[in-house]
Amino acid sequence: MFCNVIVTRPFDQVFTYKLQKGYVVEKGSIVNVPFGKSKKQIGMVVNIFNNLSSNINYEIKEIQDVFESITLSNDIIKFIQWISDYTLSPVGLVLKLFLLNEKIINFKIDEIKKNHFSPTKVSLNQDQKKASTLIKKLLFKKSTPIVLEGVTGSGKTEVFFEIIESIIYKKQQILIMVPEISLTPQLESRFLKRFGFLPDIWHSKISEKKRKIVWHQAYTGQPMIVIGARSSLFLPFKKLGLIVVDEEHDASYKQEDIIRYQARDLAIVRAKIDNATIILSSATPSLETQNNINKNKYKHVFLSSQYSGLELPPIKLIDLKKNKLDKNKWISNIIYKELENCLEKKEQALLFLNRRGYSPLSLCIECGYRYQCEQCTSWLVMHNEKKRLLCHHCGSIYPIEPKCPKCLTEDSIKLIGPGVERLQEELKLLFPKKSIGIMSSDNANTPNKIKAIIDDFENKKIDILVATQIMAKGYDFPNLSFVGVIDADTGLLGGDMRAIERTYNLLQQVSGRAGRSKQRGKVFIQTYFPEQPVIKSLQRRDRKTFVEQSLKDREEFLIPPFGFMTAIIISSSSKTKTEMYGRALVQSVKPPENINILGPVEAPIFLLRGQYRYRLLIKGNSRKLLNNFTKFLLKKCPTPTSLRLVVDVDPYSFM
Ligand code: ADP
Ligand code: ZN
């Protein structure tokens, strides 16, 4: 007997192996096979047959081991194939996302964890009841995704908990996806309170032991609830009943690693294949999702007010042209007064600035030299805490030299603009007796550290928290009553369309952190352009106008969701070779009428980790045609081994 096997290596084709006597396999069986230089490589059997075709003139190797207890289901195989076809990633690498490594697969789970389910009844308000009744009706119509939109603090979590409860009674498996690990601790403890047991957690930082247990429990089909990051989508659930994608709009769902995928989109596909219900929850649904609601592809339920009954905090704009900032100060007098006021009442405040470190740009005041990474096209960022200059693209660390590296003047370094550390410094001068905290990916880089900061803020050990976007999402702090946005302009007026959408959502989310349960909150936004339509609609909480206008713009320029895009990024240590290959690629095929290729152009981050980067953007009006064309192109003009080529289907970043 022979079988064709997909091997967990970057290949799309199957490889044929001989089956030794005594081994039994079926479609989906997991095996070890010799492959290339490696004696054992994990793979999956896709079909079995008796006779080889006669024109095979190479040695057929034997399957080494069969992991008898594991067979991937047809649904999972279908999902793997779908991901590979859509993302144009080798099927072998997609398979690897599911199988991880031999240690995980080759494990016997001795005891299935039984959850001691003891729910606390929560009584939902009118809005919530309406939403949950509607969703429960839709549970039978599984193929339609449900969008649970609700303003910040409206109690979306309680609504999907209600739905989760009904799925628990059905003894099915449930996956709650969160865009960032940092969101797991708070959700985990809310879950515990509501249901009386801890859910299983799945993300890159859990221990190997935990990983094995969760993987195998998912495989057994036993009832379980997983709260997980993107990769939880590749768990071998056997009886998936519900997927909740929390904060569905969040760009962190887009994975930009070896395989580039949008986890929210894949979750929709998986739910469809597994015949499970899917709920997309957000206060700021993505434009893609909004468009699907408009086209009646998704069902929409809406929670219009905060659960506490408090009105959403009013948003006030501070015109920085009129309220001039002092030199090297970033907090206007108005925000200062508000902070004073807030702290006097023993309430807490949040200042939002989406910039890590002390200052984003360092230069020499004598000669104008800008500190730049040697490996990347990027300015170095001063980090006071670490007393170092950091490259945010590659992570390189540079010491702070006493002399300018170019003109050798002593102590001539000047730090331009603020990051969160600099704001903290300013606040410490303004409020010497108060405790000023920071939350950014530099100090909140493990679940424990995140939990510590969140606990401190919850327990009022921090009076003012200065935070980047890491803090904007999902959190609930009852005593937080003031939010100040230090700079609305960079993100809202500077970027591409996605960057603008992202910032708008971020600011809307961050504005929803204040005044959620006890007292009405206040939000102040500093801007030099208070008259700009985007900023005005944010201030009026007129999301509808923003969304309509953005969709119109996207339609006009055939930007997703009205057109399809695939980016190709080529890189290598040789600038000329990379550019030449880029040109050759574009010239190798004449695109059909409704497909356009733009580029190759130097990527905005032209040098990254010492690699020169060029980008191509392929646009078209059908994903299928676009993918076929891209495949054809890459076949026609294969990438030389000295270059790296990445295909990014539905790109989010254009850097
Ligand atoms: P969202 O996820 O929409 O931002 P949350 O689910 O975090 O909102 O709810 C906001 C706050 O209101 C939380 O403190 C939550 O515990 C509380 N809350 C929401 N719904 C209820 C309810 N039905 N009963 C009691 N508390 C609720
Ligand atoms: Zn760098």
XYZ file of C-alpha atoms and ligand atoms in Angstrom:
683
model
C 0.000 0.000 0.000
C 1.069 3.541 -0.665
C -0.097 6.902 0.566
C 0.162 10.496 -0.441
C 1.232 12.670 2.410
C 1.244 16.419 3.037
C 4.468 17.140 4.855
C 4.829 20.027 7.303
C 7.295 21.823 5.080
C 6.839 24.727 2.665
C 5.447 22.650 -0.199
C 2.111 22.517 -1.912
C 2.386 19.088 -3.461
C 1.883 15.736 -1.778
C 4.654 13.149 -1.447
C 4.259 9.417 -1.884
C 5.332 6.908 0.772
C 5.119 3.191 1.238
C 3.124 1.805 4.130
C 4.820 -0.949 6.128
C 2.891 -4.066 7.008
C 0.935 -3.769 10.196
C 0.373 -0.058 9.929
C -3.168 1.133 9.408
C -3.878 4.623 8.132
C -6.787 6.549 6.733
C -7.300 9.984 5.277
C -6.268 12.457 7.995
C -3.871 10.100 9.772
C -0.826 11.783 11.225
C 2.493 10.164 10.421
C 6.230 10.654 10.597
C 8.035 10.346 7.295
C 11.630 10.702 6.179
C 11.938 13.920 4.235
C 15.025 15.400 2.656
C 17.787 15.266 5.216
C 15.461 14.784 8.130
C 14.605 11.264 9.191
C 11.308 12.265 10.694
C 8.988 14.934 9.514
C 5.368 15.144 10.544
C 2.782 14.816 7.826
C -0.813 13.959 7.153
C -2.102 11.187 4.914
C -4.455 12.450 2.224
C -5.098 9.290 0.264
C -4.182 5.636 0.117
C -3.801 3.414 -2.930
C -2.540 0.008 -3.977
C -0.538 0.484 -7.120
C 2.023 3.022 -8.134
C 1.814 4.398 -11.608
C 4.490 2.735 -13.705
C 6.529 5.806 -14.580
C 7.931 6.421 -11.136
C 11.672 6.245 -11.281
C 12.709 7.261 -7.802
C 12.902 5.394 -4.532
C 9.711 5.370 -2.511
C 10.503 5.713 1.177
C 8.579 4.191 4.028
C 6.389 5.830 6.579
C 8.231 5.805 9.919
C 5.530 6.099 12.569
C 1.803 6.408 12.663
C 0.295 8.407 15.534
C -2.558 6.018 15.887
C -4.706 8.038 18.179
C -4.853 11.126 15.966
C -6.784 11.530 12.719
C -7.724 14.972 11.509
C -11.358 15.255 10.525
C -12.598 16.048 7.060
C -13.724 19.442 8.297
C -10.243 20.301 9.449
C -8.706 19.032 6.219
C -11.145 21.186 4.298
C -10.222 24.178 6.443
C -6.506 23.596 5.901
C -7.000 23.455 2.158
C -9.121 26.598 2.221
C -6.493 28.554 4.129
C -3.792 27.432 1.758
C -5.828 28.363 -1.328
C -6.878 31.723 0.023
C -3.637 32.929 1.559
C -1.490 31.371 -1.181
C 0.586 29.662 1.487
C 2.035 26.191 0.984
C -0.406 23.652 2.357
C 2.427 22.006 4.304
C 2.990 25.141 6.333
C -0.713 25.526 6.992
C -0.815 21.953 8.255
C 2.002 22.845 10.613
C -0.171 25.525 12.207
C -2.492 22.732 13.305
C 0.032 20.085 14.265
C 2.669 22.293 15.904
C 5.240 19.636 16.744
C 5.684 16.002 17.601
C 5.731 16.604 21.343
C 2.235 18.031 21.179
C 0.794 15.265 19.031
C 2.531 12.404 20.738
C 0.858 12.853 24.080
C -1.783 10.880 25.892
C -4.234 12.871 27.869
C -4.899 10.842 30.988
C -7.724 12.743 32.525
C -10.278 14.855 30.767
C -10.877 18.017 32.715
C -14.491 18.336 33.767
C -15.631 21.838 34.433
C -17.701 22.490 37.518
C -20.327 24.591 35.972
C -22.146 26.780 38.466
C -23.463 29.821 36.698
C -24.375 33.042 38.447
C -27.535 34.349 36.908
C -27.163 37.836 35.563
C -30.278 39.742 34.731
C -29.926 41.461 31.433
C -31.381 44.870 30.724
C -33.932 45.467 27.974
C -31.389 46.083 25.258
C -29.329 43.068 26.234
C -32.345 40.822 26.469
C -33.492 41.848 23.049
C -30.055 41.177 21.634
C -29.683 37.795 23.286
C -33.161 36.639 22.279
C -32.404 37.591 18.718
C -29.097 35.786 18.738
C -30.637 32.699 20.288
C -33.121 32.572 17.449
C -30.256 32.798 15.007
C -28.391 29.920 16.627
C -30.290 27.572 14.389
C -29.387 29.429 11.241
C -25.795 28.710 11.668
C -24.268 29.918 8.493
C -25.013 33.591 9.087
C -22.408 35.433 11.140
C -23.880 37.646 13.824
C -22.468 41.061 14.579
C -22.933 42.154 18.153
C -22.329 45.874 18.057
C -22.675 47.902 21.208
C -21.267 51.154 22.405
C -18.407 50.812 24.877
C -19.726 49.705 28.258
C -23.040 48.509 26.865
C -22.525 45.003 28.207
C -21.674 43.025 25.081
C -19.653 40.621 27.165
C -22.683 39.770 29.296
C -24.690 39.156 26.147
C -22.266 36.712 24.660
C -21.839 35.073 28.064
C -25.580 34.442 27.983
C -25.203 32.776 24.609
C -22.200 30.821 25.835
C -24.312 29.497 28.679
C -26.804 28.005 26.268
C -24.012 26.368 24.285
C -22.531 24.945 27.489
C -25.850 23.210 28.084
C -25.545 21.684 24.635
C -22.166 20.243 25.667
C -20.398 21.724 22.699
C -16.998 23.364 22.455
C -16.631 27.119 22.520
C -13.866 29.378 21.334
C -13.610 33.007 22.430
C -10.996 34.829 20.408
C -9.289 37.960 21.641
C -6.957 40.086 19.549
C -4.242 40.337 22.159
C -2.983 38.183 24.990
C -3.256 41.195 27.262
C -7.026 40.845 27.194
C -7.128 37.298 28.516
C -6.692 37.906 32.282
C -9.642 40.257 32.701
C -11.926 38.147 30.560
C -10.786 35.016 32.367
C -11.746 36.372 35.779
C -15.091 37.693 34.548
C -15.719 34.275 33.110
C -14.888 32.588 36.398
C -17.322 34.823 38.245
C -20.069 34.155 35.757
C -19.683 30.412 35.255
C -17.797 29.140 38.294
C -14.897 27.571 36.402
C -11.817 28.745 34.595
C -11.732 28.549 30.815
C -8.692 27.167 29.034
C -6.264 29.710 27.726
C -4.388 29.365 24.455
C -1.666 31.667 23.176
C 2.029 31.655 22.375
C 3.117 32.140 25.989
C 1.394 29.200 27.701
C 3.527 26.294 28.851
C 4.175 23.245 26.712
C 2.339 21.095 29.228
C -0.768 23.287 29.036
C -0.513 23.323 25.284
C -0.590 19.531 25.131
C -3.587 19.268 27.418
C -5.642 21.906 25.644
C -4.823 20.513 22.210
C -5.858 16.982 23.142
C -8.921 18.053 25.021
C -10.027 19.967 21.939
C -9.355 16.859 19.894
C -11.501 14.620 22.086
C -14.564 16.742 21.477
C -15.202 17.057 25.192
C -17.043 20.228 26.164
C -14.550 23.011 26.784
C -14.141 26.728 26.518
C -10.990 28.234 25.145
C -10.078 31.889 25.324
C -7.375 32.301 22.781
C -5.336 34.469 20.500
C -5.253 34.036 16.712
C -3.620 30.638 16.790
C -6.470 29.100 18.805
C -8.287 28.875 15.517
C -6.041 25.974 14.596
C -6.958 23.793 17.543
C -8.441 20.449 16.441
C -11.906 21.048 17.941
C -14.230 18.201 17.208
C -17.496 19.686 18.378
C -17.250 23.372 17.907
C -20.572 25.019 18.646
C -19.685 28.676 18.920
C -16.910 31.102 18.086
C -16.947 34.585 19.561
C -14.539 37.027 17.953
C -14.208 39.759 20.523
C -13.106 43.200 19.289
C -13.492 41.885 15.764
C -12.298 45.163 14.224
C -8.893 44.857 15.820
C -5.998 44.888 13.374
C -4.085 42.489 15.614
C -6.218 39.746 14.127
C -4.133 40.146 11.030
C -1.160 37.836 11.376
C 1.937 38.957 9.532
C 4.248 36.076 10.116
C 5.326 33.309 7.764
C 1.711 32.746 6.850
C -0.255 35.936 6.562
C -3.880 35.620 7.463
C -6.768 37.542 8.975
C -7.916 35.444 11.930
C -11.388 36.981 12.053
C -11.966 36.088 8.414
C -10.662 32.586 8.964
C -12.908 32.219 12.000
C -15.893 32.889 9.779
C -14.764 30.191 7.387
C -14.111 27.729 10.178
C -17.538 28.355 11.710
C -19.117 27.711 8.358
C -17.238 24.472 7.784
C -17.892 23.256 11.342
C -21.496 24.375 11.203
C -20.960 26.495 14.298
C -22.402 29.845 15.252
C -20.137 32.860 15.059
C -20.529 36.171 16.853
C -18.406 39.176 15.967
C -18.409 41.585 18.863
C -17.246 45.187 18.736
C -18.037 48.776 19.611
C -16.469 49.745 16.316
C -17.118 47.083 13.678
C -14.624 47.090 10.842
C -15.615 48.584 7.516
C -15.488 45.104 5.985
C -17.968 43.854 8.551
C -20.143 46.943 8.197
C -20.255 46.356 4.475
C -21.373 42.769 5.034
C -24.117 44.022 7.331
C -25.214 46.486 4.654
C -25.339 43.667 2.128
C -27.367 41.507 4.514
C -24.687 38.858 4.635
C -24.333 39.301 8.385
C -27.045 39.772 10.981
C -26.683 42.822 13.153
C -27.726 43.377 16.747
C -27.063 46.635 18.504
C -26.748 47.838 22.083
C -27.154 51.573 22.028
C -26.393 52.690 25.563
C -24.063 51.961 28.442
C -25.292 49.301 30.834
C -24.874 51.659 33.773
C -27.469 53.941 32.222
C -24.912 56.729 32.248
C -24.649 58.651 29.059
C -21.425 58.207 27.159
C -18.906 60.852 28.166
C -19.040 64.018 26.093
C -15.950 64.535 23.955
C -14.389 67.984 24.003
C -11.763 69.151 21.570
C -8.850 71.268 22.683
C -7.632 73.464 19.867
C -3.878 73.557 20.304
C -3.590 76.557 18.015
C -5.465 78.568 20.616
C -4.245 76.764 23.712
C -0.544 76.884 23.076
C 1.637 74.307 24.772
C 4.754 75.423 26.634
C 8.064 74.419 25.134
C 8.724 70.706 25.668
C 5.383 70.280 27.390
C 2.558 68.230 25.940
C -0.266 68.589 28.395
C -2.439 71.632 27.857
C -3.644 73.725 30.708
C -7.189 72.504 30.165
C -6.216 68.867 30.612
C -4.105 69.796 33.616
C -7.106 71.430 35.299
C -9.311 68.458 34.502
C -6.767 66.061 35.945
C -6.559 68.109 39.106
C -10.294 68.068 39.374
C -10.541 64.355 38.751
C -7.887 63.434 41.305
C -9.409 65.701 43.910
C -12.574 63.645 43.678
C -10.469 60.515 44.209
C -11.242 59.326 40.723
C -8.726 58.070 38.182
C -7.521 59.325 34.843
C -6.076 57.906 31.666
C -3.865 59.794 29.240
C -3.595 58.234 25.844
C -0.599 58.588 23.580
C 0.191 55.926 21.063
C 3.961 56.278 21.255
C 6.301 54.042 23.172
C 9.421 55.238 24.927
C 10.567 58.727 25.819
C 10.756 60.512 22.494
C 10.316 59.322 18.929
C 13.197 61.261 17.398
C 16.674 62.106 18.623
C 18.959 64.532 16.839
C 22.163 66.452 17.286
C 21.496 70.155 17.794
C 24.869 71.061 16.312
C 24.839 69.240 12.983
C 21.271 67.950 12.720
C 22.330 64.305 12.657
C 19.368 62.007 13.282
C 19.949 58.833 15.215
C 18.986 56.070 12.867
C 19.070 52.290 12.955
C 21.928 50.784 10.980
C 19.763 47.837 9.945
C 16.488 49.611 9.150
C 14.979 52.707 7.614
C 13.880 54.003 10.979
C 14.694 56.683 13.544
C 15.842 55.467 16.904
C 13.525 55.984 19.823
C 14.860 57.115 23.178
C 13.814 54.873 26.063
C 14.547 56.447 29.414
C 13.645 53.444 31.501
C 16.178 51.351 29.629
C 18.586 54.281 29.093
C 18.997 53.201 25.514
C 18.019 54.085 21.989
C 15.770 51.475 20.425
C 14.786 50.582 16.898
C 11.082 49.762 16.973
C 11.334 47.793 13.762
C 14.067 45.301 14.516
C 14.502 45.732 18.256
C 18.191 46.716 17.995
C 19.474 48.535 21.049
C 22.023 51.347 20.862
C 23.824 52.982 23.778
C 23.396 56.697 24.344
C 26.778 58.138 23.448
C 28.058 61.305 25.086
C 29.142 62.612 21.673
C 27.303 63.021 18.382
C 28.564 60.203 16.147
C 28.846 62.618 13.221
C 30.185 65.975 14.426
C 31.512 64.691 17.756
C 30.042 67.579 19.755
C 29.581 66.677 23.428
C 26.106 66.422 24.962
C 24.400 67.678 21.871
C 21.559 65.191 21.679
C 18.113 66.735 21.521
C 14.965 64.714 22.021
C 12.064 65.686 19.821
C 8.454 64.995 20.741
C 6.890 62.918 23.481
C 6.390 59.237 24.131
C 4.582 57.780 27.135
C 7.691 58.005 29.337
C 8.051 61.691 28.672
C 4.421 62.292 29.546
C 4.909 60.401 32.762
C 7.829 62.694 33.571
C 5.720 65.768 32.914
C 2.908 64.417 35.069
C 5.285 63.681 37.919
C 6.273 67.322 37.941
C 2.648 68.425 37.819
C 1.437 65.972 40.466
C 4.425 65.079 42.623
C 2.312 63.325 45.238
C 0.328 61.163 42.878
C 1.231 57.833 41.439
C 1.701 57.936 37.694
C 1.760 54.616 35.840
C 2.712 53.589 32.340
C 1.304 50.860 30.187
C 2.896 50.098 26.854
C 4.237 47.000 25.209
C 7.610 47.748 26.820
C 6.460 47.168 30.373
C 3.312 45.183 29.676
C 4.954 42.422 27.691
C 3.848 39.314 29.572
C 0.422 38.293 30.850
C 1.647 38.597 34.450
C 3.031 42.072 34.012
C -0.165 43.145 32.295
C -2.200 41.721 35.101
C -0.062 43.544 37.657
C -0.621 46.910 35.974
C -4.327 46.295 35.543
C -4.676 45.192 39.156
C -2.805 48.271 40.339
C -5.069 50.504 38.334
C -8.180 48.664 39.478
C -7.050 48.862 43.111
C -6.341 52.571 42.753
C -2.618 52.197 43.310
C -2.207 54.236 40.147
C -3.880 57.641 39.905
C -3.055 58.516 36.342
C -2.187 55.892 33.770
C -0.327 56.943 30.648
C -0.925 54.356 27.982
C -0.546 53.377 24.365
C -3.125 51.488 22.320
C -2.510 48.379 24.412
C -4.870 49.875 26.991
C -7.561 51.126 24.675
C -9.421 47.915 24.205
C -11.893 46.033 26.250
C -10.909 47.053 29.756
C -13.393 48.080 32.351
C -12.288 50.358 35.218
C -15.218 51.572 37.295
C -13.372 54.464 38.910
C -11.868 55.864 35.735
C -13.619 59.116 34.916
C -11.269 61.155 32.776
C -9.586 60.349 29.473
C -7.212 62.757 27.757
C -5.945 62.154 24.227
C -2.612 63.888 23.789
C -2.390 63.830 20.022
C -5.247 63.007 17.680
C -3.623 64.368 14.558
C -0.788 62.002 13.696
C -3.062 59.008 13.370
C -6.257 60.586 12.071
C -4.899 62.885 9.448
C -1.588 61.385 8.437
C -2.060 57.831 7.353
C -3.556 55.608 4.698
C -7.235 54.673 4.838
C -6.744 51.748 7.119
C -4.583 53.792 9.468
C -7.324 56.398 9.700
C -9.972 53.773 10.403
C -7.716 52.212 13.007
C -7.079 55.493 14.794
C -10.713 56.469 14.693
C -11.682 53.174 16.306
C -8.895 53.480 18.810
C -9.961 56.948 19.887
C -13.599 55.939 20.023
C -12.645 52.945 22.163
C -10.376 54.957 24.399
C -13.120 57.544 24.866
C -15.287 54.711 26.096
C -13.001 53.848 28.989
C -14.177 56.788 31.106
C -17.348 56.963 33.147
C -18.651 53.460 32.638
C -20.389 52.696 35.880
C -20.378 55.278 38.669
C -20.202 58.752 37.302
C -20.422 60.273 33.871
C -16.962 60.539 32.393
C -15.176 63.210 30.456
C -12.999 62.997 27.392
C -10.691 65.714 26.062
C -8.825 65.462 22.799
C -5.912 67.712 21.870
C -5.703 68.617 18.192
C -4.399 71.311 15.892
C -7.247 70.653 13.447
C -10.563 70.702 15.303
C -12.426 71.576 12.099
C -11.418 68.434 10.190
C -14.486 66.303 9.341
C -12.965 63.118 10.781
C -12.200 64.802 14.078
C -15.578 66.500 14.143
C -17.450 63.234 13.652
C -15.394 61.628 16.398
C -16.283 64.491 18.689
C -19.988 64.216 17.884
C -19.842 60.456 18.292
C -21.204 60.367 14.783
C -19.677 57.069 13.749
C -22.308 56.590 11.100
C -21.104 59.522 9.025
C -17.521 58.415 9.354
C -18.353 54.874 8.273
C -20.525 55.970 5.351
C -17.930 58.386 4.086
C -15.121 55.866 4.444
C -17.064 53.180 2.604
C -17.850 55.645 -0.147
C -14.179 56.544 -0.490
C -13.194 52.923 -0.590
C -15.765 52.138 -3.201
C -14.580 54.984 -5.369
C -10.967 53.835 -5.219
C -11.821 50.114 -5.357
C -10.174 49.534 -2.026
C -11.328 46.535 0.053
C -14.066 45.525 0.604
C -14.894 46.829 -2.900
C -11.825 45.509 -4.633
C -9.200 42.948 -3.818
C -5.526 43.434 -3.143
C -2.503 41.231 -2.794
C 0.867 42.598 -1.810
C 4.160 40.983 -2.666
C 7.191 41.918 -0.640
C 10.605 40.901 -1.913
C 13.736 41.368 0.098
C 17.391 40.460 0.282
C 20.710 41.878 1.325
C 21.382 42.953 -2.229
C 19.548 46.046 -3.340
C 20.164 45.535 -7.055
C 19.208 41.872 -7.095
C 15.992 42.558 -5.270
C 15.019 45.396 -7.520
C 15.913 43.474 -10.656
C 13.865 40.487 -9.655
C 10.940 42.775 -8.834
C 11.102 44.243 -12.324
C 11.442 40.839 -13.931
C 8.440 39.592 -12.023
C 6.235 42.414 -13.252
C 7.436 42.050 -16.817
C 7.076 38.291 -16.924
C 3.321 38.291 -17.490
C 0.934 40.770 -19.004
C -1.936 41.016 -16.571
C -5.464 40.478 -17.837
C -7.752 43.430 -18.255
C -9.183 43.713 -14.789
C -5.968 43.134 -12.892
C -3.449 45.879 -12.186
C 0.066 45.585 -10.896
C 1.609 48.559 -9.143
C 5.337 48.602 -8.487
C 7.875 47.406 -7.770
C 8.596 50.336 -5.506
C 10.901 50.758 -2.558
C 8.936 49.853 0.562
C 8.430 52.714 3.027
C 10.642 50.736 5.400
C 13.174 50.188 2.681
C 15.795 48.597 4.882
C 14.653 46.166 7.554
C 17.081 44.065 9.569
C 19.658 44.688 6.914
C 17.403 43.503 4.087
C 16.383 45.759 1.200
C 12.681 45.598 0.514
C 10.577 46.217 -2.566
C 6.806 46.003 -2.791
C 4.305 45.147 -5.477
C 0.604 45.658 -5.167
C -1.744 43.615 -7.337
C -5.342 44.764 -7.535
C -8.373 43.103 -9.028
C -12.116 42.718 -8.792
C -12.268 39.043 -7.888
C -10.266 37.213 -5.266
C -10.291 34.041 -7.294
C -8.903 35.628 -10.436
C -6.407 37.596 -8.430
C -5.142 34.478 -6.663
C -4.930 32.526 -9.904
C -3.012 35.327 -11.485
C -0.635 35.650 -8.538
C 0.080 31.925 -8.617
C 0.699 32.039 -12.332
C 3.030 35.001 -11.930
C 5.118 33.308 -9.275
C 5.354 30.153 -11.302
C 6.390 32.017 -14.400
C 9.119 33.906 -12.617
C 10.308 31.839 -9.637
C 12.066 33.582 -6.788
C 15.832 33.054 -6.759
C 16.906 31.278 -3.594
C 18.940 34.262 -2.445
C 15.771 36.386 -2.214
C 12.827 36.190 0.119
C 9.330 36.656 -1.198
C 6.244 37.111 0.925
C 2.701 37.090 -0.395
C 0.277 39.126 1.652
C -3.321 38.523 0.639
C -5.582 41.338 1.882
C -2.669 43.383 3.227
C -3.191 45.652 6.230
C 0.233 47.116 6.428
C 1.814 48.865 3.488
C 5.147 49.394 5.158
P -18.716 46.067 26.758
O -18.070 44.718 26.572
O -19.897 46.289 25.884
O -17.764 47.224 26.711
P -19.116 45.124 29.438
O -19.706 43.807 29.129
O -17.702 45.188 29.863
O -19.342 46.111 28.218
O -20.055 45.815 30.521
C -19.767 47.061 31.120
C -19.981 46.979 32.622
O -21.361 46.765 32.922
C -19.229 45.846 33.257
O -18.745 46.260 34.513
C -20.269 44.761 33.408
O -19.981 43.891 34.460
C -21.528 45.568 33.678
N -22.730 44.869 33.197
C -23.103 44.740 31.918
N -24.257 44.067 31.816
C -24.629 43.738 33.063
C -25.752 43.042 33.633
N -26.727 42.552 32.873
N -25.796 42.927 34.973
C -24.810 43.432 35.745
N -23.760 44.094 35.283
C -23.641 44.266 33.958
Zn 16.341 48.417 13.160
